[in-house]
Structures are given as structure tokens and as C-alpha cells.
Amino acid sequence: MEKITIKTCKNIIPMVYAYTTPGVQENQGWTKIGYTEAQTVEERIKQQTHTVGVNANEEWRGSAIFEDGTGEPFTDHHFHAFLTKNEIERRPKTEWFKVNGHDSENLFHNFKKNRFT
């Protein structure tokens, strides 16, 4: 008889990620910054880009948990507000910011480490 394994819980780690779309002229210089917790970053990016036939280049990813020892999570909305507060241009009503992948990653780690709001 085959052994049955039942998993009663799944470890969920909230993630913030960033990607660019090199083949899309209007997105040059812009980075999409998003959030996922129910699926992998790869799955989420594919979900957002595959139906329109756009190639995405993942720039970075990081856990959405402050690094101050509290274990407190945050969402991309918190990080978006931090970017806006730091005068990073945002396309209205989108998650696209006029910042490159490298700089946005540095800002993300600074936000996480120093708990900027």
C-alpha cells in the first residue's frame, strides 16, 4: 500500500520583487516593483507578462520582512510609499517607477534594514 503524506501547512514568505521589460520602448528606464506571497516570484512575473507576450528581466527579489528582529512583514505598498517619499517618479496608478534595478535594490535593502516609513 502506498504511503499517504498530508501537509497541514505551507511556509509562506512574502516577497517584494522588481523586473524590467527590455523589449518595451515605453518602459525603458522604468522598473516594476511588486509583491507576492501566495506564489513564487517567477510565477507572479509570468502571470503579469505572458498574456501580452512581453519578456521580463527579473532585477531582484527580497523577503518582505523588516530586518529589525521583529519579524514584521510589509507589502510593496509600504515600499512604494518610501520610493515616492524619496522623490522616485511613479507612473500614476501603477507599480512602475523611474529607477533602475540596481538603485531600486539598494533602496529596498535600506528600507528593510532601517524600517523607513
mmCIF file with all atom_site columns, C-alpha atoms in Angstrom:
data_model
loop_
_atom_site.group_PDB
_atom_site.id
_atom_site.type_symbol
_atom_site.label_atom_id
_atom_site.label_alt_id
_atom_site.label_comp_id
_atom_site.label_asym_id
_atom_site.label_entity_id
_atom_site.label_seq_id
_atom_site.pdbx_PDB_ins_code
_atom_site.Cartn_x
_atom_site.Cartn_y
_atom_site.Cartn_z
_atom_site.occupancy
_atom_site.B_iso_or_equiv
_atom_site.pdbx_formal_charge
_atom_site.auth_seq_id
_atom_site.auth_comp_id
_atom_site.auth_asym_id
_atom_site.auth_atom_id
_atom_site.pdbx_PDB_model_num
ATOM 1   C CA . MET A 1 1   ? 0.000  0.000  0.000   1.00 0.00 ? 1   MET A CA 1
ATOM 2   C CA . GLU A 1 2   ? 1.261  3.479  -0.916  1.00 0.00 ? 2   GLU A CA 1
ATOM 3   C CA . LYS A 1 3   ? 2.105  5.816  1.959   1.00 0.00 ? 3   LYS A CA 1
ATOM 4   C CA . ILE A 1 4   ? -0.028 8.961  2.112   1.00 0.00 ? 4   ILE A CA 1
ATOM 5   C CA . THR A 1 5   ? 1.606  12.207 3.202   1.00 0.00 ? 5   THR A CA 1
ATOM 6   C CA . ILE A 1 6   ? -0.555 15.095 4.356   1.00 0.00 ? 6   ILE A CA 1
ATOM 7   C CA . LYS A 1 7   ? 0.861  18.587 4.713   1.00 0.00 ? 7   LYS A CA 1
ATOM 8   C CA . THR A 1 8   ? -1.210 20.673 7.090   1.00 0.00 ? 8   THR A CA 1
ATOM 9   C CA . CYS A 1 9   ? 0.556  23.959 6.496   1.00 0.00 ? 9   CYS A CA 1
ATOM 10  C CA . LYS A 1 10  ? 2.751  25.719 3.999   1.00 0.00 ? 10  LYS A CA 1
ATOM 11  C CA . ASN A 1 11  ? 5.540  28.121 4.883   1.00 0.00 ? 11  ASN A CA 1
ATOM 12  C CA . ILE A 1 12  ? 4.707  31.439 3.213   1.00 0.00 ? 12  ILE A CA 1
ATOM 13  C CA . ILE A 1 13  ? 7.386  34.062 2.817   1.00 0.00 ? 13  ILE A CA 1
ATOM 14  C CA . PRO A 1 14  ? 6.123  37.395 1.471   1.00 0.00 ? 14  PRO A CA 1
ATOM 15  C CA . MET A 1 15  ? 8.376  38.679 -1.302  1.00 0.00 ? 15  MET A CA 1
ATOM 16  C CA . VAL A 1 16  ? 8.931  42.015 -2.998  1.00 0.00 ? 16  VAL A CA 1
ATOM 17  C CA . TYR A 1 17  ? 10.460 41.819 -6.470  1.00 0.00 ? 17  TYR A CA 1
ATOM 18  C CA . ALA A 1 18  ? 11.435 44.038 -9.355  1.00 0.00 ? 18  ALA A CA 1
ATOM 19  C CA . TYR A 1 19  ? 11.558 43.470 -13.087 1.00 0.00 ? 19  TYR A CA 1
ATOM 20  C CA . THR A 1 20  ? 12.121 45.369 -16.288 1.00 0.00 ? 20  THR A CA 1
ATOM 21  C CA . THR A 1 21  ? 10.825 44.746 -19.799 1.00 0.00 ? 21  THR A CA 1
ATOM 22  C CA . PRO A 1 22  ? 13.822 45.302 -22.119 1.00 0.00 ? 22  PRO A CA 1
ATOM 23  C CA . GLY A 1 23  ? 11.838 44.933 -25.355 1.00 0.00 ? 23  GLY A CA 1
ATOM 24  C CA . VAL A 1 24  ? 9.198  47.527 -24.492 1.00 0.00 ? 24  VAL A CA 1
ATOM 25  C CA . GLN A 1 25  ? 10.360 51.006 -25.518 1.00 0.00 ? 25  GLN A CA 1
ATOM 26  C CA . GLU A 1 26  ? 7.912  52.918 -23.309 1.00 0.00 ? 26  GLU A CA 1
ATOM 27  C CA . ASN A 1 27  ? 9.231  51.047 -20.244 1.00 0.00 ? 27  ASN A CA 1
ATOM 28  C CA . GLN A 1 28  ? 12.886 51.908 -20.802 1.00 0.00 ? 28  GLN A CA 1
ATOM 29  C CA . GLY A 1 29  ? 14.243 53.391 -17.582 1.00 0.00 ? 29  GLY A CA 1
ATOM 30  C CA . TRP A 1 30  ? 11.260 52.114 -15.573 1.00 0.00 ? 30  TRP A CA 1
ATOM 31  C CA . THR A 1 31  ? 11.130 49.219 -13.101 1.00 0.00 ? 31  THR A CA 1
ATOM 32  C CA . LYS A 1 32  ? 8.029  47.315 -11.975 1.00 0.00 ? 32  LYS A CA 1
ATOM 33  C CA . ILE A 1 33  ? 8.044  46.660 -8.229  1.00 0.00 ? 33  ILE A CA 1
ATOM 34  C CA . GLY A 1 34  ? 5.540  44.131 -6.965  1.00 0.00 ? 34  GLY A CA 1
ATOM 35  C CA . TYR A 1 35  ? 4.651  41.736 -4.165  1.00 0.00 ? 35  TYR A CA 1
ATOM 36  C CA . THR A 1 36  ? 3.667  38.111 -3.837  1.00 0.00 ? 36  THR A CA 1
ATOM 37  C CA . GLU A 1 37  ? 3.045  35.695 -1.029  1.00 0.00 ? 37  GLU A CA 1
ATOM 38  C CA . ALA A 1 38  ? 0.828  33.001 -2.497  1.00 0.00 ? 38  ALA A CA 1
ATOM 39  C CA . GLN A 1 39  ? 3.083  32.063 -5.406  1.00 0.00 ? 39  GLN A CA 1
ATOM 40  C CA . THR A 1 40  ? 6.717  32.240 -6.418  1.00 0.00 ? 40  THR A CA 1
ATOM 41  C CA . VAL A 1 41  ? 8.222  35.390 -7.871  1.00 0.00 ? 41  VAL A CA 1
ATOM 42  C CA . GLU A 1 42  ? 8.712  33.570 -11.196 1.00 0.00 ? 42  GLU A CA 1
ATOM 43  C CA . GLU A 1 43  ? 5.047  32.574 -11.297 1.00 0.00 ? 43  GLU A CA 1
ATOM 44  C CA . ARG A 1 44  ? 3.890  36.102 -10.445 1.00 0.00 ? 44  ARG A CA 1
ATOM 45  C CA . ILE A 1 45  ? 6.044  37.767 -13.097 1.00 0.00 ? 45  ILE A CA 1
ATOM 46  C CA . LYS A 1 46  ? 4.922  35.245 -15.704 1.00 0.00 ? 46  LYS A CA 1
ATOM 47  C CA . GLN A 1 47  ? 1.296  35.842 -14.694 1.00 0.00 ? 47  GLN A CA 1
ATOM 48  C CA . GLN A 1 48  ? 1.748  39.573 -15.352 1.00 0.00 ? 48  GLN A CA 1
ATOM 49  C CA . THR A 1 49  ? 3.654  39.332 -18.640 1.00 0.00 ? 49  THR A CA 1
ATOM 50  C CA . HIS A 1 50  ? 2.885  36.165 -20.585 1.00 0.00 ? 50  HIS A CA 1
ATOM 51  C CA . THR A 1 51  ? -0.541 37.096 -21.944 1.00 0.00 ? 51  THR A CA 1
ATOM 52  C CA . VAL A 1 52  ? 0.823  40.239 -23.594 1.00 0.00 ? 52  VAL A CA 1
ATOM 53  C CA . GLY A 1 53  ? 3.901  38.480 -24.945 1.00 0.00 ? 53  GLY A CA 1
ATOM 54  C CA . VAL A 1 54  ? 6.407  40.645 -23.062 1.00 0.00 ? 54  VAL A CA 1
ATOM 55  C CA . ASN A 1 55  ? 9.776  39.346 -21.943 1.00 0.00 ? 55  ASN A CA 1
ATOM 56  C CA . ALA A 1 56  ? 10.643 40.303 -18.392 1.00 0.00 ? 56  ALA A CA 1
ATOM 57  C CA . ASN A 1 57  ? 14.042 40.554 -16.774 1.00 0.00 ? 57  ASN A CA 1
ATOM 58  C CA . GLU A 1 58  ? 13.936 39.979 -13.034 1.00 0.00 ? 58  GLU A CA 1
ATOM 59  C CA . GLU A 1 59  ? 16.179 42.596 -11.429 1.00 0.00 ? 59  GLU A CA 1
ATOM 60  C CA . TRP A 1 60  ? 15.984 41.432 -7.811  1.00 0.00 ? 60  TRP A CA 1
ATOM 61  C CA . ARG A 1 61  ? 13.823 39.884 -5.099  1.00 0.00 ? 61  ARG A CA 1
ATOM 62  C CA . GLY A 1 62  ? 13.812 40.019 -1.326  1.00 0.00 ? 62  GLY A CA 1
ATOM 63  C CA . SER A 1 63  ? 11.729 38.896 1.600   1.00 0.00 ? 63  SER A CA 1
ATOM 64  C CA . ALA A 1 64  ? 9.186  41.471 2.719   1.00 0.00 ? 64  ALA A CA 1
ATOM 65  C CA . ILE A 1 65  ? 10.150 41.249 6.369   1.00 0.00 ? 65  ILE A CA 1
ATOM 66  C CA . PHE A 1 66  ? 11.830 44.062 8.284   1.00 0.00 ? 66  PHE A CA 1
ATOM 67  C CA . GLU A 1 67  ? 15.371 43.266 9.443   1.00 0.00 ? 67  GLU A CA 1
ATOM 68  C CA . ASP A 1 68  ? 14.990 44.761 12.933  1.00 0.00 ? 68  ASP A CA 1
ATOM 69  C CA . GLY A 1 69  ? 14.361 41.457 14.685  1.00 0.00 ? 69  GLY A CA 1
ATOM 70  C CA . THR A 1 70  ? 10.576 41.851 14.960  1.00 0.00 ? 70  THR A CA 1
ATOM 71  C CA . GLY A 1 71  ? 9.794  39.546 12.053  1.00 0.00 ? 71  GLY A CA 1
ATOM 72  C CA . GLU A 1 72  ? 7.149  42.041 10.989  1.00 0.00 ? 72  GLU A CA 1
ATOM 73  C CA . PRO A 1 73  ? 6.168  41.811 7.321   1.00 0.00 ? 73  PRO A CA 1
ATOM 74  C CA . PHE A 1 74  ? 5.394  44.652 4.947   1.00 0.00 ? 74  PHE A CA 1
ATOM 75  C CA . THR A 1 75  ? 3.948  44.906 1.449   1.00 0.00 ? 75  THR A CA 1
ATOM 76  C CA . ASP A 1 76  ? 5.044  46.576 -1.733  1.00 0.00 ? 76  ASP A CA 1
ATOM 77  C CA . HIS A 1 77  ? 2.680  49.448 -0.860  1.00 0.00 ? 77  HIS A CA 1
ATOM 78  C CA . HIS A 1 78  ? 4.931  50.349 2.069   1.00 0.00 ? 78  HIS A CA 1
ATOM 79  C CA . PHE A 1 79  ? 7.999  50.265 -0.170  1.00 0.00 ? 79  PHE A CA 1
ATOM 80  C CA . HIS A 1 80  ? 6.171  52.225 -2.911  1.00 0.00 ? 80  HIS A CA 1
ATOM 81  C CA . ALA A 1 81  ? 5.369  54.959 -0.366  1.00 0.00 ? 81  ALA A CA 1
ATOM 82  C CA . PHE A 1 82  ? 9.033  55.057 0.636   1.00 0.00 ? 82  PHE A CA 1
ATOM 83  C CA . LEU A 1 83  ? 10.102 55.447 -3.009  1.00 0.00 ? 83  LEU A CA 1
ATOM 84  C CA . THR A 1 84  ? 7.580  58.228 -3.588  1.00 0.00 ? 84  THR A CA 1
ATOM 85  C CA . LYS A 1 85  ? 8.682  59.982 -0.398  1.00 0.00 ? 85  LYS A CA 1
ATOM 86  C CA . ASN A 1 86  ? 12.241 59.845 -1.747  1.00 0.00 ? 86  ASN A CA 1
ATOM 87  C CA . GLU A 1 87  ? 11.117 61.530 -4.969  1.00 0.00 ? 87  GLU A CA 1
ATOM 88  C CA . ILE A 1 88  ? 11.364 58.480 -7.220  1.00 0.00 ? 88  ILE A CA 1
ATOM 89  C CA . GLU A 1 89  ? 8.939  59.183 -10.058 1.00 0.00 ? 89  GLU A CA 1
ATOM 90  C CA . ARG A 1 90  ? 5.965  56.811 -10.305 1.00 0.00 ? 90  ARG A CA 1
ATOM 91  C CA . ARG A 1 91  ? 3.579  56.257 -13.174 1.00 0.00 ? 91  ARG A CA 1
ATOM 92  C CA . PRO A 1 92  ? 0.177  57.226 -11.812 1.00 0.00 ? 92  PRO A CA 1
ATOM 93  C CA . LYS A 1 93  ? -1.900 54.325 -10.515 1.00 0.00 ? 93  LYS A CA 1
ATOM 94  C CA . THR A 1 94  ? 0.765  51.722 -11.394 1.00 0.00 ? 94  THR A CA 1
ATOM 95  C CA . GLU A 1 95  ? 3.653  49.897 -9.743  1.00 0.00 ? 95  GLU A CA 1
ATOM 96  C CA . TRP A 1 96  ? 6.198  51.288 -12.252 1.00 0.00 ? 96  TRP A CA 1
ATOM 97  C CA . PHE A 1 97  ? 8.986  53.549 -11.001 1.00 0.00 ? 97  PHE A CA 1
ATOM 98  C CA . LYS A 1 98  ? 11.605 55.553 -12.889 1.00 0.00 ? 98  LYS A CA 1
ATOM 99  C CA . VAL A 1 99  ? 14.597 53.873 -11.284 1.00 0.00 ? 99  VAL A CA 1
ATOM 100 C CA . ASN A 1 100 ? 16.970 51.178 -12.476 1.00 0.00 ? 100 ASN A CA 1
ATOM 101 C CA . GLY A 1 101 ? 17.166 47.714 -10.954 1.00 0.00 ? 101 GLY A CA 1
ATOM 102 C CA . HIS A 1 102 ? 20.436 48.291 -9.106  1.00 0.00 ? 102 HIS A CA 1
ATOM 103 C CA . ASP A 1 103 ? 19.318 51.523 -7.440  1.00 0.00 ? 103 ASP A CA 1
ATOM 104 C CA . SER A 1 104 ? 15.880 50.158 -6.553  1.00 0.00 ? 104 SER A CA 1
ATOM 105 C CA . GLU A 1 105 ? 17.502 47.117 -4.932  1.00 0.00 ? 105 GLU A CA 1
ATOM 106 C CA . ASN A 1 106 ? 19.768 49.341 -2.826  1.00 0.00 ? 106 ASN A CA 1
ATOM 107 C CA . LEU A 1 107 ? 16.763 51.426 -1.778  1.00 0.00 ? 107 LEU A CA 1
ATOM 108 C CA . PHE A 1 108 ? 14.860 48.241 -0.890  1.00 0.00 ? 108 PHE A CA 1
ATOM 109 C CA . HIS A 1 109 ? 17.620 46.944 1.379   1.00 0.00 ? 109 HIS A CA 1
ATOM 110 C CA . ASN A 1 110 ? 17.942 50.350 3.020   1.00 0.00 ? 110 ASN A CA 1
ATOM 111 C CA . PHE A 1 111 ? 14.162 50.421 3.600   1.00 0.00 ? 111 PHE A CA 1
ATOM 112 C CA . LYS A 1 112 ? 14.176 46.885 5.065   1.00 0.00 ? 112 LYS A CA 1
ATOM 113 C CA . LYS A 1 113 ? 17.157 47.447 7.303   1.00 0.00 ? 113 LYS A CA 1
ATOM 114 C CA . ASN A 1 114 ? 16.259 50.879 8.620   1.00 0.00 ? 114 ASN A CA 1
ATOM 115 C CA . ARG A 1 115 ? 12.476 50.441 8.682   1.00 0.00 ? 115 ARG A CA 1
ATOM 116 C CA . PHE A 1 116 ? 11.773 53.680 6.872   1.00 0.00 ? 116 PHE A CA 1
ATOM 117 C CA . THR A 1 117 ? 8.139  54.610 6.542   1.00 0.00 ? 117 THR A CA 1
#
